[in-house]
CSV table of C-alpha atoms and ligand atoms in Angstrom, one decimal:
chain,number,residue,atom,x,y,z
A,1186,MET,CA,86.7,-179.0,17.5
A,1187,ASN,CA,84.8,-181.6,15.6
A,1188,PRO,CA,81.3,-181.9,17.0
A,1189,ARG,CA,80.4,-185.5,17.4
A,1190,ASP,CA,77.3,-187.6,17.1
A,1191,SER,CA,76.0,-188.8,20.5
A,1192,SER,CA,74.5,-192.0,18.9
A,1193,SER,CA,74.5,-193.8,15.7
A,1194,SER,CA,70.9,-194.9,15.5
A,1195,SER,CA,68.1,-192.6,16.7
A,1196,PRO,CA,66.0,-193.9,19.6
A,1197,SER,CA,62.9,-193.7,17.5
A,1198,ASP,CA,64.7,-196.1,15.2
A,1199,ARG,CA,65.5,-198.3,18.1
A,1200,ARG,CA,61.9,-198.2,19.4
A,1201,LEU,CA,60.6,-199.1,16.0
A,1202,SER,CA,63.1,-202.0,15.6
A,1203,ALA,CA,62.2,-203.3,19.0
A,1204,LEU,CA,58.5,-203.2,18.0
A,1205,ALA,CA,59.3,-205.0,14.7
A,1206,ARG,CA,61.3,-207.7,16.6
A,1207,HIS,CA,58.3,-208.2,18.9
A,1208,LEU,CA,55.8,-208.4,16.1
A,1209,SER,CA,57.8,-210.9,14.2
A,1210,SER,CA,58.5,-213.3,17.1
A,1211,PRO,CA,56.4,-216.5,17.2
A,1212,SER,CA,55.2,-215.9,20.7
A,1213,ALA,CA,53.8,-212.5,19.9
A,1214,ALA,CA,50.7,-213.9,18.3
A,1215,GLY,CA,49.9,-216.4,20.9
A,1216,VAL,CA,50.1,-214.8,24.3
A,1217,GLY,CA,46.9,-216.3,25.6
A,1218,GLY,CA,45.7,-218.2,28.7
A,1219,GLY,CA,47.3,-221.5,27.7
A,1220,VAL,CA,50.7,-219.9,27.5
A,1221,SER,CA,50.6,-218.2,30.9
A,1222,ARG,CA,49.3,-221.5,32.6
A,1223,SER,CA,52.2,-223.5,31.2
A,1224,LEU,CA,54.6,-220.7,32.3
A,1225,ALA,CA,53.1,-220.7,35.8
A,1226,SER,CA,53.8,-224.4,36.3
A,1227,SER,CA,57.3,-224.3,34.9
A,1228,SER,CA,60.2,-224.9,37.2
A,1229,SER,CA,61.9,-221.6,36.5
A,1230,PHE,CA,58.7,-219.8,37.7
A,1231,ALA,CA,58.6,-221.9,40.8
A,1232,ARG,CA,62.3,-221.1,41.6
A,1233,GLY,CA,61.3,-217.5,41.6
A,1234,ASP,CA,63.5,-216.3,38.8
A,1235,SER,CA,62.4,-212.9,37.6
A,1236,VAL,CA,61.8,-212.1,33.9
A,1237,PHE,CA,63.8,-209.0,34.8
A,1238,SER,CA,66.8,-210.7,36.3
A,1239,HIS,CA,69.0,-209.6,33.5
A,1240,VAL,CA,68.3,-205.9,34.3
A,1241,ALA,CA,71.4,-204.1,35.4
A,1242,ARG,CA,71.3,-201.4,38.0
A,1243,ALA,CA,71.4,-198.0,36.4
A,1244,PRO,CA,73.6,-195.3,37.9
A,1245,GLU,CA,71.9,-192.4,39.7
A,1246,ASP,CA,71.2,-189.3,37.8
A,1247,PRO,CA,74.3,-186.9,37.8
A,1248,ILE,CA,72.2,-184.1,39.2
A,1249,LEU,CA,69.2,-185.5,41.1
A,1250,GLY,CA,71.4,-188.4,42.4
A,1251,VAL,CA,73.4,-185.8,44.4
A,1252,THR,CA,70.2,-185.3,46.5
A,1253,VAL,CA,69.9,-189.1,47.0
A,1254,ALA,CA,73.4,-189.3,48.3
A,1255,PHE,CA,72.9,-186.2,50.5
A,1256,ASN,CA,69.7,-187.6,52.0
A,1257,LYS,CA,71.7,-190.7,53.1
A,1258,ASP,CA,74.4,-188.7,54.9
A,1259,PRO,CA,73.7,-188.5,58.7
A,1260,SER,CA,76.1,-185.6,59.3
A,1261,PRO,CA,74.6,-182.5,60.9
A,1262,VAL,CA,76.8,-180.2,58.9
A,1263,LYS,CA,75.9,-181.6,55.5
A,1264,LEU,CA,75.1,-179.1,52.7
A,1265,ASN,CA,73.3,-179.8,49.4
A,1266,LEU,CA,74.6,-177.5,46.6
A,1267,GLY,CA,73.7,-180.0,43.9
A,1268,VAL,CA,70.3,-179.5,42.5
A,1269,GLY,CA,69.3,-176.0,41.3
A,1270,ALA,CA,66.5,-175.4,43.8
A,1271,TYR,CA,66.1,-172.2,45.8
A,1272,ARG,CA,66.6,-172.2,49.6
A,1273,THR,CA,66.0,-169.5,52.2
A,1274,GLU,CA,68.6,-168.1,54.5
A,1275,GLU,CA,67.5,-170.9,56.9
A,1276,GLY,CA,68.2,-173.5,54.2
A,1277,LYS,CA,64.5,-174.2,53.7
A,1278,PRO,CA,62.6,-174.6,50.5
A,1279,LEU,CA,60.5,-171.5,49.7
A,1280,VAL,CA,56.8,-171.3,48.7
A,1281,LEU,CA,56.2,-167.8,47.5
A,1282,ASN,CA,53.6,-165.7,49.3
A,1283,VAL,CA,51.9,-164.9,46.0
A,1284,VAL,CA,51.7,-168.7,45.2
A,1285,ARG,CA,50.0,-169.3,48.6
A,1286,GLN,CA,47.6,-166.5,47.8
A,1287,ALA,CA,46.8,-167.9,44.4
A,1288,GLU,CA,46.3,-171.4,45.9
A,1289,GLN,CA,43.9,-170.0,48.5
A,1290,GLN,CA,41.9,-168.3,45.7
A,1291,LEU,CA,41.7,-171.6,43.9
A,1292,ILE,CA,40.5,-173.4,47.0
A,1293,ASN,CA,37.9,-170.8,47.8
A,1294,ASP,CA,36.4,-170.9,44.3
A,1295,ARG,CA,33.8,-173.7,44.6
A,1296,ALA,CA,33.0,-173.4,40.9
A,1297,ARG,CA,36.4,-175.0,40.1
A,1298,VAL,CA,36.3,-178.6,39.0
A,1299,LYS,CA,38.9,-181.3,38.2
A,1300,GLU,CA,37.9,-182.0,34.6
A,1301,TYR,CA,40.6,-182.8,32.0
A,1302,LEU,CA,42.3,-179.9,30.4
A,1303,PRO,CA,42.4,-179.8,26.6
A,1304,ILE,CA,45.4,-181.5,25.1
A,1305,VAL,CA,47.2,-178.1,24.8
A,1306,GLY,CA,46.5,-177.3,28.4
A,1307,LEU,CA,44.9,-174.3,30.0
A,1308,VAL,CA,44.3,-171.8,27.2
A,1309,GLU,CA,44.6,-168.7,29.5
A,1310,PHE,CA,47.9,-170.0,30.9
A,1311,ASN,CA,49.2,-170.4,27.4
A,1312,LYS,CA,48.3,-166.9,26.3
A,1313,LEU,CA,49.8,-165.4,29.5
A,1314,SER,CA,53.0,-167.4,29.2
A,1315,ALA,CA,53.5,-166.3,25.7
A,1316,LYS,CA,53.1,-162.6,26.8
A,1317,LEU,CA,55.5,-163.1,29.7
A,1318,ILE,CA,58.3,-164.5,27.5
A,1319,PHE,CA,57.8,-162.5,24.3
A,1320,GLY,CA,56.4,-159.3,25.8
A,1321,ALA,CA,52.8,-158.1,25.7
A,1322,ASP,CA,53.4,-156.0,22.6
A,1323,SER,CA,55.2,-158.7,20.6
A,1324,PRO,CA,54.2,-158.5,17.0
A,1325,ALA,CA,54.3,-162.3,16.7
A,1326,ILE,CA,51.6,-162.5,19.4
A,1327,LEU,CA,49.5,-159.7,17.9
A,1328,GLU,CA,49.7,-161.4,14.5
A,1329,ASN,CA,48.6,-164.8,16.0
A,1330,ARG,CA,51.8,-166.4,14.7
A,1331,VAL,CA,52.7,-168.1,18.0
A,1332,THR,CA,51.3,-171.4,19.2
A,1333,THR,CA,51.8,-172.2,22.9
A,1334,VAL,CA,51.1,-175.5,24.6
A,1335,GLN,CA,51.3,-176.2,28.3
A,1336,CYS,CA,53.8,-178.9,29.0
A,1337,LEU,CA,55.4,-180.7,32.0
A,1338,SER,CA,57.7,-177.9,33.1
A,1339,GLY,CA,60.9,-177.1,31.1
A,1340,THR,CA,61.9,-180.7,30.5
A,1341,GLY,CA,58.5,-181.7,29.1
A,1342,SER,CA,58.5,-178.6,26.9
A,1343,LEU,CA,61.9,-179.5,25.5
A,1344,ARG,CA,60.8,-183.1,24.9
A,1345,VAL,CA,57.6,-182.2,23.1
A,1346,GLY,CA,59.5,-179.6,21.0
A,1347,GLY,CA,62.2,-182.2,20.2
A,1348,GLU,CA,59.6,-184.8,19.1
A,1349,PHE,CA,57.7,-182.3,17.0
A,1350,LEU,CA,61.0,-181.4,15.2
A,1351,ALA,CA,61.9,-185.0,14.7
A,1352,ARG,CA,58.6,-185.6,12.9
A,1353,HIS,CA,58.2,-182.4,11.0
A,1354,TYR,CA,61.4,-180.5,10.5
A,1355,HIS,CA,63.8,-181.2,7.6
A,1356,GLN,CA,67.0,-181.2,9.8
A,1357,HIS,CA,67.4,-183.8,12.5
A,1358,THR,CA,70.6,-182.5,14.1
A,1359,ILE,CA,70.4,-180.3,17.1
A,1360,TYR,CA,73.5,-178.4,18.3
A,1361,ILE,CA,73.8,-177.9,22.0
A,1362,PRO,CA,76.4,-175.9,24.0
A,1363,LYS,CA,79.4,-177.7,25.5
A,1364,PRO,CA,78.9,-178.0,28.5
A,1365,THR,CA,75.1,-177.8,29.0
A,1366,TRP,CA,72.5,-179.0,31.4
A,1367,GLY,CA,73.1,-182.8,31.6
A,1368,ASN,CA,69.6,-183.8,30.5
A,1369,HIS,CA,69.7,-181.9,27.2
A,1370,PRO,CA,71.5,-184.6,25.2
A,1371,LYS,CA,69.2,-187.4,26.6
A,1372,VAL,CA,66.0,-185.5,26.0
A,1373,PHE,CA,66.8,-184.7,22.4
A,1374,THR,CA,68.3,-188.1,21.6
A,1375,LEU,CA,65.2,-189.8,22.9
A,1376,ALA,CA,63.0,-187.3,21.0
A,1377,GLY,CA,64.6,-188.7,17.9
A,1378,LEU,CA,67.1,-186.0,17.1
A,1379,SER,CA,70.8,-186.4,16.7
A,1380,VAL,CA,72.9,-184.3,19.1
A,1381,LYS,CA,76.1,-182.4,18.3
A,1382,TYR,CA,77.9,-179.8,20.4
A,1383,TYR,CA,79.1,-176.3,19.7
A,1384,ARG,CA,81.9,-174.8,21.8
A,1385,TYR,CA,80.6,-172.4,24.5
A,1386,TYR,CA,82.9,-172.2,27.6
A,1387,ASP,CA,86.6,-171.6,27.8
A,1388,PRO,CA,88.0,-173.0,31.0
A,1389,ALA,CA,91.1,-170.9,30.7
A,1390,THR,CA,89.2,-167.6,30.9
A,1391,ARG,CA,86.2,-169.1,32.8
A,1392,GLY,CA,84.2,-167.1,30.2
A,1393,LEU,CA,82.5,-167.5,26.9
A,1394,ASP,CA,84.5,-169.1,24.0
A,1395,PHE,CA,82.8,-166.7,21.6
A,1396,GLN,CA,85.2,-167.4,18.8
A,1397,GLY,CA,84.7,-171.2,19.1
A,1398,LEU,CA,80.9,-170.7,19.3
A,1399,LEU,CA,80.9,-168.6,16.1
A,1400,GLU,CA,83.2,-171.1,14.3
A,1401,ASP,CA,81.1,-174.1,15.3
A,1402,LEU,CA,77.7,-172.6,14.4
A,1403,GLY,CA,79.3,-171.2,11.3
A,1404,SER,CA,80.3,-174.7,10.1
A,1405,ALA,CA,77.1,-176.4,11.3
A,1406,PRO,CA,74.8,-177.3,8.4
A,1407,LEU,CA,72.3,-174.9,7.0
A,1408,GLY,CA,69.0,-175.3,8.8
A,1409,ALA,CA,70.4,-177.1,11.8
A,1410,VAL,CA,68.5,-176.7,15.1
A,1411,VAL,CA,70.5,-174.7,17.7
A,1412,LEU,CA,69.7,-174.9,21.4
A,1413,LEU,CA,70.4,-171.7,23.2
A,1414,HIS,CA,70.0,-171.0,27.0
A,1415,ALA,CA,67.9,-167.8,27.1
A,1416,CYS,CA,69.8,-166.6,30.2
A,1417,ALA,CA,71.8,-167.8,33.2
A,1418,HIS,CA,73.5,-170.6,31.3
A,1419,ASN,CA,73.5,-173.9,33.2
A,1420,PRO,CA,76.1,-175.0,34.4
A,1421,THR,CA,78.6,-172.2,33.6
A,1422,GLY,CA,76.7,-169.0,34.7
A,1423,VAL,CA,78.3,-167.4,31.6
A,1424,ASP,CA,76.0,-165.6,29.1
A,1425,PRO,CA,76.8,-163.7,25.9
A,1426,THR,CA,76.7,-159.9,26.1
A,1427,ILE,CA,73.9,-158.1,24.2
A,1428,GLN,CA,76.4,-157.3,21.4
A,1429,GLN,CA,77.5,-161.0,21.2
A,1430,TRP,CA,73.8,-162.1,21.1
A,1431,GLU,CA,73.3,-159.8,18.2
A,1432,GLN,CA,76.2,-161.5,16.3
A,1433,ILE,CA,74.9,-164.9,17.2
A,1434,ARG,CA,71.5,-163.9,15.9
A,1435,GLN,CA,72.9,-162.7,12.6
A,1436,LEU,CA,74.9,-165.8,12.2
A,1437,ILE,CA,72.0,-168.2,12.9
A,1438,ARG,CA,69.7,-166.3,10.7
A,1439,SER,CA,72.2,-166.1,7.8
A,1440,ARG,CA,72.6,-169.9,8.1
A,1441,ARG,CA,68.8,-170.3,8.2
A,1442,GLN,CA,69.3,-172.3,11.4
A,1443,LEU,CA,66.4,-172.8,13.8
A,1444,PRO,CA,66.9,-171.5,17.3
A,1445,PHE,CA,65.4,-173.5,20.2
A,1446,PHE,CA,65.5,-171.4,23.4
A,1447,ASP,CA,65.6,-173.1,26.8
A,1448,SER,CA,64.2,-170.5,29.3
A,1449,ALA,CA,64.4,-172.1,32.7
A,1450,TYR,CA,65.6,-169.0,34.6
A,1451,GLN,CA,63.6,-166.0,33.4
A,1452,GLY,CA,63.9,-163.4,36.3
A,1453,PHE,CA,66.7,-165.3,38.1
A,1454,ALA,CA,69.7,-164.0,36.1
A,1455,SER,CA,69.1,-160.3,36.6
A,1456,GLY,CA,66.0,-160.2,38.8
A,1457,ASN,CA,64.2,-158.6,35.9
A,1458,LEU,CA,61.8,-160.7,33.8
A,1459,ASP,CA,62.1,-158.5,30.7
A,1460,ALA,CA,65.9,-158.2,30.7
A,1461,ASP,CA,66.2,-162.0,31.0
A,1462,ALA,CA,63.9,-162.5,28.0
A,1463,GLN,CA,65.9,-160.1,25.8
A,1464,SER,CA,67.8,-162.7,23.9
A,1465,ILE,CA,64.6,-164.4,22.8
A,1466,ARG,CA,62.8,-161.1,22.0
A,1467,SER,CA,65.6,-160.1,19.7
A,1468,PHE,CA,65.2,-163.3,17.6
A,1469,VAL,CA,61.4,-162.8,17.5
A,1470,ALA,CA,61.8,-159.1,16.5
A,1471,ASP,CA,63.5,-160.0,13.3
A,1472,GLY,CA,60.4,-161.8,12.1
A,1473,GLY,CA,62.1,-165.3,11.9
A,1474,GLU,CA,60.9,-168.5,13.5
A,1475,CYS,CA,62.0,-170.1,16.8
A,1476,LEU,CA,61.0,-172.5,19.6
A,1477,VAL,CA,60.9,-171.6,23.3
A,1478,ALA,CA,60.7,-174.0,26.3
A,1479,GLN,CA,59.6,-172.1,29.4
A,1480,SER,CA,59.7,-173.4,33.0
A,1481,TYR,CA,58.0,-172.0,36.1
A,1482,ALA,CA,60.0,-174.3,38.4
A,1483,LYS,CA,62.5,-171.7,39.5
A,1484,ASN,CA,60.9,-168.3,38.9
A,1485,MET,CA,57.7,-169.2,40.7
A,1486,GLY,CA,59.2,-171.9,42.9
A,1487,LEU,CA,56.7,-174.4,41.3
A,1488,TYR,CA,59.3,-177.2,41.0
A,1489,GLY,CA,57.0,-180.1,41.8
A,1490,GLU,CA,54.0,-178.8,40.0
A,1491,ARG,CA,55.7,-179.5,36.7
A,1492,VAL,CA,54.3,-176.4,34.9
A,1493,GLY,CA,55.9,-175.0,31.8
A,1494,ALA,CA,55.1,-174.1,28.2
A,1495,LEU,CA,56.4,-174.7,24.7
A,1496,SER,CA,55.9,-171.9,22.2
A,1497,ILE,CA,56.6,-172.1,18.5
A,1498,VAL,CA,56.9,-168.8,16.7
A,1499,CYS,CA,55.9,-169.2,13.0
A,1500,ARG,CA,55.8,-167.0,9.9
A,1501,THR,CA,52.1,-166.9,9.6
A,1502,ALA,CA,49.0,-167.6,11.7
A,1503,ASP,CA,48.0,-170.3,9.3
A,1504,VAL,CA,51.2,-172.2,9.8
A,1505,ALA,CA,51.0,-171.7,13.6
A,1506,GLY,CA,47.5,-173.3,13.6
A,1507,ARG,CA,48.7,-176.3,11.7
A,1508,VAL,CA,51.8,-176.7,13.9
A,1509,GLU,CA,49.5,-176.7,17.0
A,1510,SER,CA,47.4,-179.4,15.5
A,1511,GLN,CA,50.5,-181.6,15.1
A,1512,LEU,CA,51.8,-180.7,18.6
A,1513,LYS,CA,48.5,-182.2,19.9
A,1514,LEU,CA,49.4,-185.5,18.1
A,1515,VAL,CA,52.7,-185.5,19.9
A,1516,ILE,CA,51.2,-184.8,23.3
A,1517,ARG,CA,48.1,-187.1,23.2
A,1518,PRO,CA,49.9,-190.5,23.3
A,1519,MET,CA,52.6,-189.2,25.6
A,1520,TYR,CA,50.5,-188.0,28.6
A,1521,SER,CA,47.2,-187.1,27.0
A,1522,ASN,CA,46.9,-183.7,28.6
A,1523,PRO,CA,48.7,-181.7,31.3
A,1524,PRO,CA,47.9,-181.3,35.0
A,1525,ILE,CA,45.6,-178.4,36.0
A,1526,HIS,CA,46.8,-177.2,39.4
A,1527,GLY,CA,50.2,-175.5,38.6
A,1528,ALA,CA,48.9,-173.9,35.4
A,1529,SER,CA,46.0,-172.5,37.4
A,1530,ILE,CA,48.3,-171.0,40.0
A,1531,VAL,CA,50.5,-169.4,37.2
A,1532,ALA,CA,47.4,-168.0,35.4
A,1533,ALA,CA,46.0,-166.5,38.6
A,1534,ILE,CA,49.3,-164.7,39.2
A,1535,LEU,CA,49.9,-163.5,35.7
A,1536,ARG,CA,46.4,-162.2,35.1
A,1537,ASP,CA,46.2,-160.1,38.2
A,1538,ARG,CA,48.2,-156.9,38.2
A,1539,GLU,CA,48.7,-156.8,42.0
A,1540,MET,CA,49.7,-160.4,42.3
A,1541,TYR,CA,52.0,-160.0,39.3
A,1542,ASN,CA,53.7,-157.1,41.0
A,1543,GLU,CA,54.1,-159.0,44.2
A,1544,TRP,CA,55.6,-161.9,42.3
A,1545,THR,CA,58.2,-159.6,40.7
A,1546,ILE,CA,59.2,-158.4,44.1
A,1547,GLU,CA,59.6,-161.9,45.5
A,1548,LEU,CA,61.5,-163.0,42.4
A,1549,LYS,CA,63.9,-160.0,42.7
A,1550,ALA,CA,64.5,-160.9,46.4
A,1551,MET,CA,65.5,-164.5,45.4
A,1552,ALA,CA,67.8,-163.2,42.7
A,1553,ASP,CA,69.3,-160.7,45.1
A,1554,ARG,CA,69.9,-163.3,47.8
A,1555,ILE,CA,71.8,-165.4,45.3
A,1556,ILE,CA,73.9,-162.4,44.2
A,1557,SER,CA,74.7,-161.6,47.8
A,1558,MET,CA,75.8,-165.3,48.3
A,1559,ARG,CA,78.2,-164.8,45.4
A,1560,HIS,CA,79.8,-161.8,47.2
A,1561,GLN,CA,79.9,-163.5,50.5
A,1562,LEU,CA,81.6,-166.6,49.1
A,1563,PHE,CA,84.1,-164.5,47.1
A,1564,ASP,CA,85.0,-162.4,50.2
A,1565,ALA,CA,85.3,-165.6,52.4
A,1566,LEU,CA,87.8,-167.1,49.9
A,1567,ARG,CA,89.8,-163.9,49.7
A,1568,ALA,CA,89.9,-163.6,53.5
A,1569,ARG,CA,91.3,-167.2,53.6
A,1570,GLY,CA,93.9,-166.4,50.9
A,1571,THR,CA,92.7,-169.3,48.9
A,1572,PRO,CA,95.1,-169.6,45.9
A,1573,GLY,CA,93.5,-168.7,42.5
A,1574,ASP,CA,91.4,-166.0,41.0
A,1575,TRP,CA,87.9,-166.4,42.2
A,1576,SER,CA,86.4,-163.4,40.6
A,1577,HIS,CA,84.3,-165.6,38.3
A,1578,ILE,CA,82.1,-166.3,41.4
A,1579,ILE,CA,80.9,-162.7,41.2
A,1580,LYS,CA,81.0,-162.4,37.4
A,1581,GLN,CA,78.8,-165.5,36.6
A,1582,ILE,CA,75.1,-165.1,36.8
A,1583,GLY,CA,72.0,-167.1,37.7
A,1584,MET,CA,71.7,-170.0,40.1
A,1585,PHE,CA,75.1,-171.6,39.6
A,1586,THR,CA,78.8,-171.0,40.0
A,1587,PHE,CA,81.0,-173.1,37.8
A,1588,THR,CA,83.8,-173.2,40.3
A,1589,GLY,CA,86.6,-174.8,38.2
A,1590,LEU,CA,87.0,-177.5,41.0
A,1591,ASN,CA,87.7,-180.9,39.5
A,1592,SER,CA,86.0,-184.1,40.3
A,1593,GLN,CA,88.7,-185.2,42.8
A,1594,GLN,CA,88.3,-181.9,44.7
A,1595,VAL,CA,84.6,-182.3,44.7
A,1596,ALA,CA,84.9,-185.9,46.0
A,1597,PHE,CA,87.2,-184.6,48.7
A,1598,MET,CA,84.8,-181.9,49.8
A,1599,THR,CA,81.9,-184.4,49.9
A,1600,LYS,CA,83.9,-186.9,52.0
A,1601,GLU,CA,85.6,-184.5,54.4
A,1602,TYR,CA,83.1,-181.7,54.6
A,1603,HIS,CA,79.8,-183.3,53.7
A,1604,ILE,CA,79.3,-180.8,50.9
A,1605,TYR,CA,77.3,-182.2,48.0
A,1606,MET,CA,77.6,-180.8,44.5
A,1607,THR,CA,77.7,-182.1,40.9
A,1608,SER,CA,81.1,-183.7,39.9
A,1609,ASP,CA,81.7,-181.0,37.3
A,1610,GLY,CA,82.4,-178.5,40.1
A,1611,ARG,CA,79.0,-176.7,39.7
A,1612,ILE,CA,77.5,-175.3,42.9
A,1613,SER,CA,74.0,-174.1,43.4
A,1614,MET,CA,74.4,-170.7,45.0
A,1615,ALA,CA,70.7,-170.8,45.8
A,1616,GLY,CA,71.4,-173.6,48.3
A,1617,LEU,CA,73.9,-171.4,50.2
A,1618,SER,CA,73.2,-169.1,53.2
A,1619,SER,CA,75.3,-166.7,55.3
A,1620,LYS,CA,75.6,-169.4,57.9
A,1621,THR,CA,77.0,-172.0,55.5
A,1622,VAL,CA,79.3,-169.8,53.5
A,1623,PRO,CA,82.3,-170.2,55.9
A,1624,HIS,CA,81.9,-174.0,55.8
A,1625,LEU,CA,82.0,-174.0,52.0
A,1626,ALA,CA,84.9,-171.6,51.9
A,1627,ASP,CA,86.9,-173.8,54.3
A,1628,ALA,CA,86.1,-176.8,52.2
A,1629,ILE,CA,87.2,-175.1,48.9
A,1630,HIS,CA,90.3,-173.8,50.6
A,1631,ALA,CA,91.3,-177.2,51.8
A,1632,ALA,CA,90.5,-178.9,48.4
A,1633,VAL,CA,92.6,-176.3,46.5
A,1634,ALA,CA,95.4,-176.4,49.0
A,1635,ARG,CA,95.6,-180.2,48.7
A,1636,ALA,CA,96.1,-180.0,45.0
A,1637,VAL,CA,98.9,-177.4,45.1
J,949,PGU,N1,66.7,-176.4,31.4
J,949,PGU,C1,67.7,-176.1,32.1
J,949,PGU,C2,68.8,-175.3,31.6
J,949,PGU,C3,67.7,-176.4,33.5
J,949,PGU,O1,68.7,-176.0,34.3
J,949,PGU,C4,66.6,-177.2,34.0
J,949,PGU,C5,66.6,-177.6,35.5
J,949,PGU,C6,65.6,-177.5,33.2
J,949,PGU,C7,65.6,-177.1,31.8
J,949,PGU,C8,64.4,-178.3,33.6
J,949,PGU,O2,63.7,-177.8,34.6
J,949,PGU,P1,62.2,-178.3,34.9
J,949,PGU,O3,62.2,-178.6,36.4
J,949,PGU,O4,61.9,-179.4,34.1
J,949,PGU,O5,61.4,-177.1,34.6
J,949,PGU,N2,67.8,-177.9,36.0
J,949,PGU,C9,68.1,-177.9,37.5
J,949,PGU,C10,67.1,-178.8,38.2
J,949,PGU,C11,67.4,-180.2,38.4
J,949,PGU,C12,67.3,-181.0,37.1
J,949,PGU,O6,68.4,-181.4,36.7
J,949,PGU,O7,66.2,-181.2,36.6
J,949,PGU,C13,69.5,-178.3,37.7
J,949,PGU,O8,69.9,-178.4,38.9
J,949,PGU,O9,70.3,-178.3,36.8
């Protein structure tokens, strides 16, 4: 496969040329009271024409737009398996007990104020986040070679990391897996990087295209940035084995490429926080450098709090300090400094041994419920004799099953069964419950039967 460029000119180029056009236009210098008065009295203004009338309606987001469509559907049997958000057996969003406890603590503490955080966020949160992902005994942390900044959840961490690389790293191409989370190419392109793909998934085996991955990274330029899903690959649910990770690590290091880990599901893949960080820790253990974007949306259920962290592991403490000073320059004009509430919840949980333990128990319960949904759906399809091999449902891990259903089958299931999912056939197992499994199995059965 030939990886392709997603765009010819980078967005930062485009932003700069738009700015240049504006500055060179004759009106730019004279936007004063006189100009606006004459505009106000002009006939086009009186007719009510909008200066935005040329703006075309943009399509809904491929993932978040599924929820928009779902919300409009009046059917009582409708089911939203689009967005990766955890639901209980009753189909309700879940606020973890330990999160409620932490929030109560915060409310009771009258000494707390609402001052701005530093540009890098809550310092204690940053330290604890680094420990969580790299391990408390990580040499990189002990040697002060890691800089961690609080960002707006996983997405914001990826964006800040991308902008930092566009400004300060010698290679501006990032290789992302095909397929990947739909926002990755947009985030990195707008950060000013050029996006190319490496092969990842083989539809024939519904597993990893390991050979293709090795070939594509092997022929990617020396020093290229490589985005890796730390665990629970989205959308495929297919992760490399420990041995495959080791080969990937050796290849990336031998090509002096720069790994950028996206860790949105720590604890969700296996139910164990350390096991799900293993891929990252093996790259840190070799002494090399890497970036890590961490999200607390899924594993603490803090979706709307927008709390996450970007860590950059460097060779020396001195470099890490300088890198942090530049990260501040990326963040300051973007959103100045991050919000305080979510980070305070996370810090309260991570610093207290009892609350931490309670969190791991609740996290494991979420992961186990998802695994149990996999088995129930697999059994339900087998019981119906649905044509095809559905064993990938129980082999894949994390929040999603990449069913193999095509976009027509998905459209059919939405129209006839009011089941909402992304058009690539991904379903969020976390949105399923024992009560809704039969409805989904009926829909899949009918969709598959139609096609044969
Ligand atoms: N990285 C990956 C691999 C993800 O799957 C997601 C969320 C993120 C980063 C960003 O998560 P934050 O909420 O910014 O921490 N993907 C989910 C959630 C919906 C979305 O697309 O944002 C999904 O359904 O794919």
